[in-house]
Short mmCIF file of C-alpha atoms in Angstrom, two decimals:
data_model
loop_
_atom_site.label_atom_id
_atom_site.label_comp_id
_atom_site.label_asym_id
_atom_site.label_seq_id
_atom_site.Cartn_x
_atom_site.Cartn_y
_atom_site.Cartn_z
CA MET A 1 -5.61 15.64 9.49
CA GLU A 2 -6.57 16.62 5.97
CA ARG A 3 -9.49 14.72 4.51
CA TYR A 4 -7.79 13.66 1.26
CA ILE A 5 -4.18 12.55 1.56
CA PRO A 6 -2.13 11.79 -1.56
CA ILE A 7 -0.49 8.39 -1.66
CA THR A 8 3.29 8.54 -1.48
CA GLY A 9 5.54 7.87 -4.40
CA ILE A 10 3.69 10.14 -6.82
CA ASP A 11 5.42 13.40 -7.62
CA CYS A 12 2.57 14.97 -9.61
CA SER A 13 0.84 18.08 -8.45
CA PRO A 14 -2.05 18.07 -7.93
CA ALA A 15 -2.15 14.43 -6.87
CA SER A 16 -4.79 12.27 -8.51
CA LEU A 17 -4.69 9.23 -6.20
CA LEU A 18 -5.89 10.11 -2.74
CA ILE A 19 -6.83 8.38 0.51
CA ASP A 20 -10.04 9.56 2.13
CA SER A 21 -8.91 9.87 5.74
CA GLN A 22 -12.54 10.02 6.87
CA ALA A 23 -13.52 6.70 5.30
CA PRO A 24 -14.67 4.07 7.81
CA LEU A 25 -11.75 2.33 9.52
CA ASP A 26 -12.88 -1.09 8.31
CA VAL A 27 -12.81 0.12 4.70
CA LEU A 28 -9.32 1.60 5.11
CA HIS A 29 -8.15 -1.62 6.77
CA ALA A 30 -9.66 -3.88 4.10
CA THR A 31 -8.01 -1.83 1.37
CA ALA A 32 -4.60 -1.95 3.09
CA ASP A 33 -5.00 -5.65 3.81
CA TYR A 34 -5.80 -6.45 0.18
CA ARG A 35 -2.78 -4.59 -1.19
CA ILE A 36 -0.33 -6.07 1.30
CA ARG A 37 -1.67 -9.62 0.88
CA VAL A 38 -1.38 -9.41 -2.92
CA VAL A 39 2.30 -8.51 -2.65
CA THR A 40 2.84 -11.23 -0.03
CA GLN A 41 1.21 -13.86 -2.25
CA VAL A 42 3.32 -12.95 -5.27
CA LEU A 43 6.54 -12.94 -3.22
CA GLU A 44 5.65 -16.31 -1.65
CA ASN A 45 5.04 -17.77 -5.10
CA ILE A 46 8.47 -16.59 -6.22
CA ALA A 47 10.18 -17.78 -3.04
CA PHE A 48 8.87 -21.32 -3.37
CA ARG A 49 9.70 -21.75 -7.05
CA ALA A 50 12.40 -24.24 -7.86
CA GLU A 51 14.03 -21.93 -10.37
CA VAL A 52 13.94 -18.15 -10.58
CA GLY A 53 15.55 -16.26 -13.42
CA SER A 54 18.28 -13.86 -12.45
CA ASP A 55 17.86 -11.15 -15.09
CA THR A 56 18.68 -8.04 -13.10
CA VAL A 57 16.55 -5.70 -15.19
CA VAL A 58 13.47 -7.92 -14.95
CA LEU A 59 13.91 -8.43 -11.21
CA SER A 60 14.38 -4.68 -10.67
CA ASP A 61 11.24 -3.86 -12.67
CA PHE A 62 9.31 -6.57 -10.84
CA ALA A 63 10.42 -5.23 -7.45
CA GLN A 64 9.33 -1.72 -8.45
CA LEU A 65 5.96 -3.12 -9.49
CA LEU A 66 5.47 -4.76 -6.10
CA VAL A 67 6.50 -1.63 -4.23
CA ILE A 68 3.42 0.27 -5.47
CA PRO A 69 0.67 -1.74 -3.70
CA LEU A 70 2.93 -2.29 -0.69
CA ARG A 71 3.47 1.46 -0.31
CA ASP A 72 -0.26 2.07 -0.77
CA GLY A 73 -0.99 -0.41 2.02
CA CYS A 74 1.53 1.29 4.32
CA ASP A 75 -0.01 4.71 3.56
CA LEU A 76 -3.43 3.35 4.47
CA LEU A 77 -2.11 1.84 7.69
CA GLU A 78 -0.57 5.20 8.58
CA VAL A 79 -3.96 6.89 8.19
CA ILE A 80 -5.56 4.19 10.35
CA GLY A 81 -2.88 4.71 12.99
CA ARG A 82 -3.45 8.46 13.03
CA ARG A 83 -7.20 7.98 13.33
CA LEU A 84 -6.79 5.54 16.21
CA GLN A 85 -4.35 7.86 17.95
CA GLU A 86 -6.79 10.77 17.58
CA GLY A 87 -9.46 8.57 19.16
CA VAL A 88 -7.22 7.81 22.12
CA GLU A 89 -6.21 11.46 22.60
CA GLY A 90 -9.72 12.82 22.00
#
């Protein structure tokens, strides 16, 4: 596995936001956990509101905004999974 892995969703070359695949597993996990929990908290706040506006453009932009940290968290979890699999195979 390459040491620095670009996060997905960025089409720039060279990539400027990278995951250090050799970072300690607890650091990778804490970073993924933080990003996923932030998205979860925001979505829970919206879900439990009595009234939510239905402006399609605003909701679409908001969803795109939430996708960024969620995708980052998934990318980090993928790196963790690869590292754990390498440990099992090695």
